[in-house]
Structures are given as structure tokens and as C-alpha cells.
Amino acid sequence: KFAIPKKGRLYDKCIEMLKGAGIDFRREPRLDIALCVGLPITLVFLPAADIAKFVGKGDVDIGITGYDVVTESQVNVDKVMDLGFGKCKLCVQAPVVDEIKSVEVLAGKRIATSFPNVTEEFFKAYDEKAGTKTEVSFVSGSVEAACSLGLADAVVDLVETGTTMKAAGLEIVHDILTTEAILISNPHSTHKDLVELMKNRIEGYITATKYVMIIYNVANELLSEAVKITPGKRSPTVTSLECGTVKSVSSLVLKSEVSDKMDQLQKAGATDILVVNISNSRM
């Protein structure tokens, strides 16, 4: 069983990643269970906040959720891999008008959050130092409104772009942790082979989204300089052309760097430079 966030900031990215990794399924309307096509895997759509607990208890074998959720859930799971999306920070935030510059000032105050375990653990050291007891209150949603409603002196909440935080008149006082979506598994799962298969498929898709294949021709005497520009993940593939004086080179390059690489190759004397998108991979 494979747990997927049923909605929220991670859902769309998860669905896109699963399709790209060749994990096909059909989900009927209003059903939170779907069978994969050609694989003995059942997808279970759950609230992201519950996935770590289900994986930890062994109710599902593998799941996708945020690192922040795993930390808050305090469960024993194996982190299989980072997924590279859903990146944000869990921060202590206070009203701008209060001009709080040090988190120590908030020890013993009222803190509202959806992450009570992480928050209590974070403030423990400050409470011991100041001889106080920080009052942590659980709020399931709209955490940023707690200060303006007079329910809290500060909040601990996720910050992605900061738009919601600024609209609520808050500012970051201290970062607690950085989080992103991760793939987790139950340490005692009896389906280790399928966990490894999912890891390989997702890893291959992520690599394909980050890289493109660049192909070009270059004269023999210019080859050494050209391959310095495109060393590839391990090494480039070099093939001799029939004329004998030119080599054809294929190499993986990061998408974010491809335009610069093409400029450098052209300057180094390469010709017939082509870029090919990769739909999937296994490395």
C-alpha cells in the first residue's frame, strides 16, 4: 500500500511525479483508494498530516509526506529519499508591530501552531534557561490569524513564499527546520522489493526532470576541451564519425545550465549542437 496526500500543496506534484514514473492508476470519483495498472500496489489517498503515522504503524508500506509531518508525528519510519518539491520552512513568527528580534523573548509566552510536538521540543531549552513554561496551543488551520485574534503572542507555522505571513502582519523571528516532500517506508515492511521498485522509478523520473541530453560534433583536436564543458553524470559518450576527423559527443547536463553549455561549446568549436528532453531514466 502506497499513501499519497489526498489534497493540499503536495497533491498535484505527487500525481505528476507518479505519472512520470510510470505508476498508472485510475481513481474513481469520491474514492480514496486506487489500484495501480500492471503493479501489485494500492494507492491510498490520505491527509498528508496522517501519512507518517499510518506508515509508522505499518497500515501502509510506503508514503509521501513532508519532513515536517514526519518530525511532528514522532514515529519510526525509514526515509527513502528526498523528492525535491514542497520546500518551505517551519518558523517562529511574531507580529511586526511587536518588533521581536530574539526568540528567547517568547519563552513562557502563548504560541499557536499545528506542530505542537516540534514547538514544545524547540522551546524546551529556552524554557529551562529562563525558568518558564511556554504555553503551546494546537490550531488545526489559519494559524496565522491567532495573534490578531488575541489567542497567541506568536505562532509556529510553515512559510513558503511569505505572502500569507505578511498579510497577517507577521514576520519571521527564528527558523526551526527546513522541510520538503520525502518518500518514507515502514522499517518492517514485507514488500521491500516494491519499495525499492518505487524508489528506482521515482528516482529515474526526478533525474529526467533535472537533466537533458546534449549532443554535438567536435573535431578530434578540440575534443578534450569540449568534454570539460560537458563531463556528464559519469562521463560523456564519444563516438567516432565515418570521416575519422570528428567525434560525436552525448552527455547529460542540468536543464538550468543547458543554454550556458551550448554557448560554451559553440565558442569551443563544437557544431551541430542538439538538446533532447528525457521523459524517464534509470541511472
PDB file of N, CA, C and O in Angstrom, residues 91-96 98-109 111 122-123 125-127 129-130 134 153-155 171-176:
ATOM      1  N   CYS A  91       8.753  28.076  10.901  1.00  0.00           N
ATOM      2  CA  CYS A  91       9.347  29.236  11.563  1.00  0.00           C
ATOM      3  C   CYS A  91       8.512  29.719  12.742  1.00  0.00           C
ATOM      4  O   CYS A  91       7.288  29.577  12.752  1.00  0.00           O
ATOM      5  N   VAL A  92       9.195  30.321  13.694  1.00  0.00           N
ATOM      6  CA  VAL A  92       8.528  31.094  14.741  1.00  0.00           C
ATOM      7  C   VAL A  92       8.250  32.475  14.155  1.00  0.00           C
ATOM      8  O   VAL A  92       9.148  33.139  13.638  1.00  0.00           O
ATOM      9  N   GLN A  93       6.984  32.889  14.220  1.00  0.00           N
ATOM     10  CA  GLN A  93       6.580  34.178  13.656  1.00  0.00           C
ATOM     11  C   GLN A  93       5.861  35.010  14.726  1.00  0.00           C
ATOM     12  O   GLN A  93       5.093  34.471  15.514  1.00  0.00           O
ATOM     13  N   ALA A  94       6.127  36.300  14.705  1.00  0.00           N
ATOM     14  CA  ALA A  94       5.505  37.201  15.679  1.00  0.00           C
ATOM     15  C   ALA A  94       5.020  38.461  14.965  1.00  0.00           C
ATOM     16  O   ALA A  94       5.493  38.777  13.865  1.00  0.00           O
ATOM     17  N   PRO A  95       4.074  39.187  15.551  1.00  0.00           N
ATOM     18  CA  PRO A  95       3.579  40.416  14.923  1.00  0.00           C
ATOM     19  C   PRO A  95       4.701  41.423  14.670  1.00  0.00           C
ATOM     20  O   PRO A  95       5.562  41.639  15.532  1.00  0.00           O
ATOM     21  N   VAL A  96       4.678  42.014  13.491  1.00  0.00           N
ATOM     22  CA  VAL A  96       5.690  43.008  13.110  1.00  0.00           C
ATOM     23  C   VAL A  96       5.713  44.157  14.117  1.00  0.00           C
ATOM     24  O   VAL A  96       6.784  44.665  14.485  1.00  0.00           O
ATOM     25  N   ASP A  98       5.296  44.197  17.205  1.00  0.00           N
ATOM     26  CA  ASP A  98       5.941  43.891  18.487  1.00  0.00           C
ATOM     27  C   ASP A  98       7.460  44.002  18.407  1.00  0.00           C
ATOM     28  O   ASP A  98       8.138  44.016  19.443  1.00  0.00           O
ATOM     29  N   GLU A  99       7.996  44.019  17.183  1.00  0.00           N
ATOM     30  CA  GLU A  99       9.443  44.177  16.950  1.00  0.00           C
ATOM     31  C   GLU A  99      10.278  43.198  17.770  1.00  0.00           C
ATOM     32  O   GLU A  99      11.271  43.564  18.411  1.00  0.00           O
ATOM     33  N   ILE A 100       9.876  41.933  17.756  1.00  0.00           N
ATOM     34  CA  ILE A 100      10.610  40.884  18.481  1.00  0.00           C
ATOM     35  C   ILE A 100      11.756  40.390  17.601  1.00  0.00           C
ATOM     36  O   ILE A 100      11.534  39.874  16.503  1.00  0.00           O
ATOM     37  N   LYS A 101      12.970  40.529  18.067  1.00  0.00           N
ATOM     38  CA  LYS A 101      14.145  40.157  17.286  1.00  0.00           C
ATOM     39  C   LYS A 101      14.810  38.875  17.772  1.00  0.00           C
ATOM     40  O   LYS A 101      15.615  38.284  17.059  1.00  0.00           O
ATOM     41  N   SER A 102      14.494  38.456  18.987  1.00  0.00           N
ATOM     42  CA  SER A 102      15.090  37.236  19.542  1.00  0.00           C
ATOM     43  C   SER A 102      13.997  36.290  20.010  1.00  0.00           C
ATOM     44  O   SER A 102      13.045  36.708  20.685  1.00  0.00           O
ATOM     45  N   VAL A 103      14.140  35.025  19.686  1.00  0.00           N
ATOM     46  CA  VAL A 103      13.126  34.041  20.071  1.00  0.00           C
ATOM     47  C   VAL A 103      13.103  33.824  21.575  1.00  0.00           C
ATOM     48  O   VAL A 103      12.092  33.367  22.136  1.00  0.00           O
ATOM     49  N   GLU A 104      14.189  34.159  22.249  1.00  0.00           N
ATOM     50  CA  GLU A 104      14.247  33.992  23.701  1.00  0.00           C
ATOM     51  C   GLU A 104      13.165  34.816  24.406  1.00  0.00           C
ATOM     52  O   GLU A 104      12.690  34.443  25.481  1.00  0.00           O
ATOM     53  N   VAL A 105      12.781  35.924  23.804  1.00  0.00           N
ATOM     54  CA  VAL A 105      11.754  36.800  24.384  1.00  0.00           C
ATOM     55  C   VAL A 105      10.413  36.078  24.490  1.00  0.00           C
ATOM     56  O   VAL A 105       9.577  36.389  25.348  1.00  0.00           O
ATOM     57  N   LEU A 106      10.203  35.085  23.621  1.00  0.00           N
ATOM     58  CA  LEU A 106       8.915  34.390  23.558  1.00  0.00           C
ATOM     59  C   LEU A 106       8.816  33.210  24.521  1.00  0.00           C
ATOM     60  O   LEU A 106       7.765  32.569  24.612  1.00  0.00           O
ATOM     61  N   ALA A 107       9.905  32.887  25.199  1.00  0.00           N
ATOM     62  CA  ALA A 107       9.855  31.806  26.193  1.00  0.00           C
ATOM     63  C   ALA A 107       8.847  32.161  27.275  1.00  0.00           C
ATOM     64  O   ALA A 107       8.857  33.261  27.831  1.00  0.00           O
ATOM     65  N   GLY A 108       7.942  31.223  27.551  1.00  0.00           N
ATOM     66  CA  GLY A 108       6.908  31.454  28.553  1.00  0.00           C
ATOM     67  C   GLY A 108       5.662  32.126  28.012  1.00  0.00           C
ATOM     68  O   GLY A 108       4.691  32.317  28.736  1.00  0.00           O
ATOM     69  N   LYS A 109       5.668  32.488  26.734  1.00  0.00           N
ATOM     70  CA  LYS A 109       4.515  33.157  26.116  1.00  0.00           C
ATOM     71  C   LYS A 109       3.546  32.120  25.517  1.00  0.00           C
ATOM     72  O   LYS A 109       3.754  30.916  25.590  1.00  0.00           O
ATOM     73  N   ILE A 111       1.978  30.329  22.360  1.00  0.00           N
ATOM     74  CA  ILE A 111       2.345  30.010  20.978  1.00  0.00           C
ATOM     75  C   ILE A 111       1.261  29.134  20.356  1.00  0.00           C
ATOM     76  O   ILE A 111       0.907  28.094  20.924  1.00  0.00           O
ATOM     77  N   PHE A 122      11.229  22.536  20.666  1.00  0.00           N
ATOM     78  CA  PHE A 122      12.072  23.689  20.327  1.00  0.00           C
ATOM     79  C   PHE A 122      12.201  24.648  21.506  1.00  0.00           C
ATOM     80  O   PHE A 122      13.293  25.153  21.801  1.00  0.00           O
ATOM     81  N   PHE A 123      11.093  24.919  22.178  1.00  0.00           N
ATOM     82  CA  PHE A 123      11.111  25.902  23.266  1.00  0.00           C
ATOM     83  C   PHE A 123      11.615  25.328  24.594  1.00  0.00           C
ATOM     84  O   PHE A 123      11.827  26.089  25.550  1.00  0.00           O
ATOM     85  N   ALA A 125      14.515  24.160  25.566  1.00  0.00           N
ATOM     86  CA  ALA A 125      15.809  24.699  26.006  1.00  0.00           C
ATOM     87  C   ALA A 125      15.678  26.141  26.491  1.00  0.00           C
ATOM     88  O   ALA A 125      16.300  26.535  27.493  1.00  0.00           O
ATOM     89  N   TYR A 126      14.842  26.922  25.808  1.00  0.00           N
ATOM     90  CA  TYR A 126      14.646  28.322  26.213  1.00  0.00           C
ATOM     91  C   TYR A 126      13.892  28.406  27.533  1.00  0.00           C
ATOM     92  O   TYR A 126      14.167  29.286  28.368  1.00  0.00           O
ATOM     93  N   ASP A 127      12.944  27.488  27.738  1.00  0.00           N
ATOM     94  CA  ASP A 127      12.204  27.473  28.997  1.00  0.00           C
ATOM     95  C   ASP A 127      13.114  27.096  30.166  1.00  0.00           C
ATOM     96  O   ASP A 127      13.030  27.679  31.252  1.00  0.00           O
ATOM     97  N   LYS A 129      16.276  27.570  30.380  1.00  0.00           N
ATOM     98  CA  LYS A 129      17.197  28.687  30.631  1.00  0.00           C
ATOM     99  C   LYS A 129      16.516  29.839  31.372  1.00  0.00           C
ATOM    100  O   LYS A 129      17.107  30.445  32.275  1.00  0.00           O
ATOM    101  N   ALA A 130      15.260  30.115  31.019  1.00  0.00           N
ATOM    102  CA  ALA A 130      14.546  31.253  31.607  1.00  0.00           C
ATOM    103  C   ALA A 130      13.699  30.876  32.813  1.00  0.00           C
ATOM    104  O   ALA A 130      13.163  31.751  33.504  1.00  0.00           O
ATOM    105  N   THR A 134       6.482  27.623  28.300  1.00  0.00           N
ATOM    106  CA  THR A 134       5.791  28.162  27.130  1.00  0.00           C
ATOM    107  C   THR A 134       4.462  27.446  26.932  1.00  0.00           C
ATOM    108  O   THR A 134       4.394  26.212  26.984  1.00  0.00           O
ATOM    109  N   ASP A 153       0.683  34.992  21.414  1.00  0.00           N
ATOM    110  CA  ASP A 153       1.684  36.056  21.294  1.00  0.00           C
ATOM    111  C   ASP A 153       2.553  35.857  20.057  1.00  0.00           C
ATOM    112  O   ASP A 153       3.157  36.806  19.551  1.00  0.00           O
ATOM    113  N   ALA A 154       2.609  34.612  19.584  1.00  0.00           N
ATOM    114  CA  ALA A 154       3.381  34.272  18.388  1.00  0.00           C
ATOM    115  C   ALA A 154       2.858  32.950  17.857  1.00  0.00           C
ATOM    116  O   ALA A 154       2.081  32.252  18.520  1.00  0.00           O
ATOM    117  N   VAL A 155       3.273  32.592  16.659  1.00  0.00           N
ATOM    118  CA  VAL A 155       2.855  31.329  16.058  1.00  0.00           C
ATOM    119  C   VAL A 155       4.071  30.587  15.523  1.00  0.00           C
ATOM    120  O   VAL A 155       5.121  31.187  15.267  1.00  0.00           O
ATOM    121  N   GLU A 171       6.124  38.442  11.035  1.00  0.00           N
ATOM    122  CA  GLU A 171       7.469  38.344  10.478  1.00  0.00           C
ATOM    123  C   GLU A 171       8.200  37.185  11.145  1.00  0.00           C
ATOM    124  O   GLU A 171       7.840  36.762  12.252  1.00  0.00           O
ATOM    125  N   ILE A 172       9.212  36.663  10.462  1.00  0.00           N
ATOM    126  CA  ILE A 172       9.968  35.533  10.994  1.00  0.00           C
ATOM    127  C   ILE A 172      10.907  35.997  12.101  1.00  0.00           C
ATOM    128  O   ILE A 172      11.662  36.946  11.937  1.00  0.00           O
ATOM    129  N   VAL A 173      10.835  35.294  13.219  1.00  0.00           N
ATOM    130  CA  VAL A 173      11.739  35.555  14.338  1.00  0.00           C
ATOM    131  C   VAL A 173      12.869  34.529  14.348  1.00  0.00           C
ATOM    132  O   VAL A 173      14.023  34.851  14.627  1.00  0.00           O
ATOM    133  N   HIS A 174      12.520  33.266  14.023  1.00  0.00           N
ATOM    134  CA  HIS A 174      13.527  32.196  14.066  1.00  0.00           C
ATOM    135  C   HIS A 174      13.067  31.031  13.187  1.00  0.00           C
ATOM    136  O   HIS A 174      11.890  30.686  13.171  1.00  0.00           O
ATOM    137  N   ASP A 175      14.012  30.427  12.465  1.00  0.00           N
ATOM    138  CA  ASP A 175      13.732  29.207  11.689  1.00  0.00           C
ATOM    139  C   ASP A 175      13.913  27.989  12.586  1.00  0.00           C
ATOM    140  O   ASP A 175      14.921  27.881  13.304  1.00  0.00           O
ATOM    141  N   ILE A 176      12.958  27.065  12.529  1.00  0.00           N
ATOM    142  CA  ILE A 176      13.064  25.832  13.315  1.00  0.00           C
ATOM    143  C   ILE A 176      13.615  24.696  12.462  1.00  0.00           C
ATOM    144  O   ILE A 176      14.549  24.003  12.848  1.00  0.00           O
TER     145      ILE A 176
END
